[in-house]
Amino acid sequence: MGLNFMQDYSVSRHHQHQFDEGNPLAQKRILIATILTASM
């Protein structure tokens, strides 16, 4: 699960990067959402 989580997170960050550039709040929300999804 750990490795898959990191891979999924990397893909998610890459996909969202263009939208969230210069938006720390959005980046943090994506991180939290990703962690919550992975933990369920």
mmCIF file of C-alpha atoms in Angstrom:
data_model
loop_
_atom_site.group_PDB
_atom_site.id
_atom_site.type_symbol
_atom_site.label_atom_id
_atom_site.label_comp_id
_atom_site.label_asym_id
_atom_site.label_seq_id
_atom_site.Cartn_x
_atom_site.Cartn_y
_atom_site.Cartn_z
ATOM 1 C CA MET A 1 0.000 0.000 0.000
ATOM 2 C CA GLY A 2 2.813 2.399 0.870
ATOM 3 C CA LEU A 3 4.427 2.216 -2.564
ATOM 4 C CA ASN A 4 1.111 2.445 -4.389
ATOM 5 C CA PHE A 5 0.165 5.427 -2.246
ATOM 6 C CA MET A 6 3.363 7.262 -3.158
ATOM 7 C CA GLN A 7 2.873 6.479 -6.855
ATOM 8 C CA ASP A 8 -0.745 7.637 -6.776
ATOM 9 C CA TYR A 9 0.265 10.785 -4.907
ATOM 10 C CA SER A 10 3.011 11.549 -7.431
ATOM 11 C CA VAL A 11 0.548 11.170 -10.306
ATOM 12 C CA SER A 12 -2.008 13.317 -8.493
ATOM 13 C CA ARG A 13 0.524 16.064 -7.752
ATOM 14 C CA HIS A 14 1.707 16.087 -11.360
ATOM 15 C CA HIS A 15 -1.856 16.335 -12.642
ATOM 16 C CA GLN A 16 -2.870 19.084 -10.219
ATOM 17 C CA HIS A 17 0.369 21.083 -10.392
ATOM 18 C CA GLN A 18 -0.732 23.358 -13.219
ATOM 19 C CA PHE A 19 -3.924 24.293 -11.339
ATOM 20 C CA ASP A 20 -2.403 24.811 -7.906
ATOM 21 C CA GLU A 21 0.818 26.624 -8.745
ATOM 22 C CA GLY A 22 1.182 29.365 -6.143
ATOM 23 C CA ASN A 23 -1.795 28.085 -4.159
ATOM 24 C CA PRO A 24 -0.489 26.437 -0.947
ATOM 25 C CA LEU A 25 -3.999 25.978 0.467
ATOM 26 C CA ALA A 26 -5.122 23.954 -2.544
ATOM 27 C CA GLN A 27 -1.922 21.904 -2.390
ATOM 28 C CA LYS A 28 -2.552 21.129 1.280
ATOM 29 C CA ARG A 29 -6.180 20.189 0.584
ATOM 30 C CA ILE A 30 -5.097 17.797 -2.176
ATOM 31 C CA LEU A 31 -2.518 16.250 0.146
ATOM 32 C CA ILE A 32 -5.083 15.765 2.921
ATOM 33 C CA ALA A 33 -7.676 14.363 0.518
ATOM 34 C CA THR A 34 -5.119 11.955 -0.937
ATOM 35 C CA ILE A 35 -4.089 10.711 2.508
ATOM 36 C CA LEU A 36 -7.707 10.295 3.618
ATOM 37 C CA THR A 37 -8.565 8.386 0.445
ATOM 38 C CA ALA A 38 -5.539 6.125 0.824
ATOM 39 C CA SER A 39 -6.355 5.384 4.463
ATOM 40 C CA MET A 40 -9.929 4.269 3.743
#
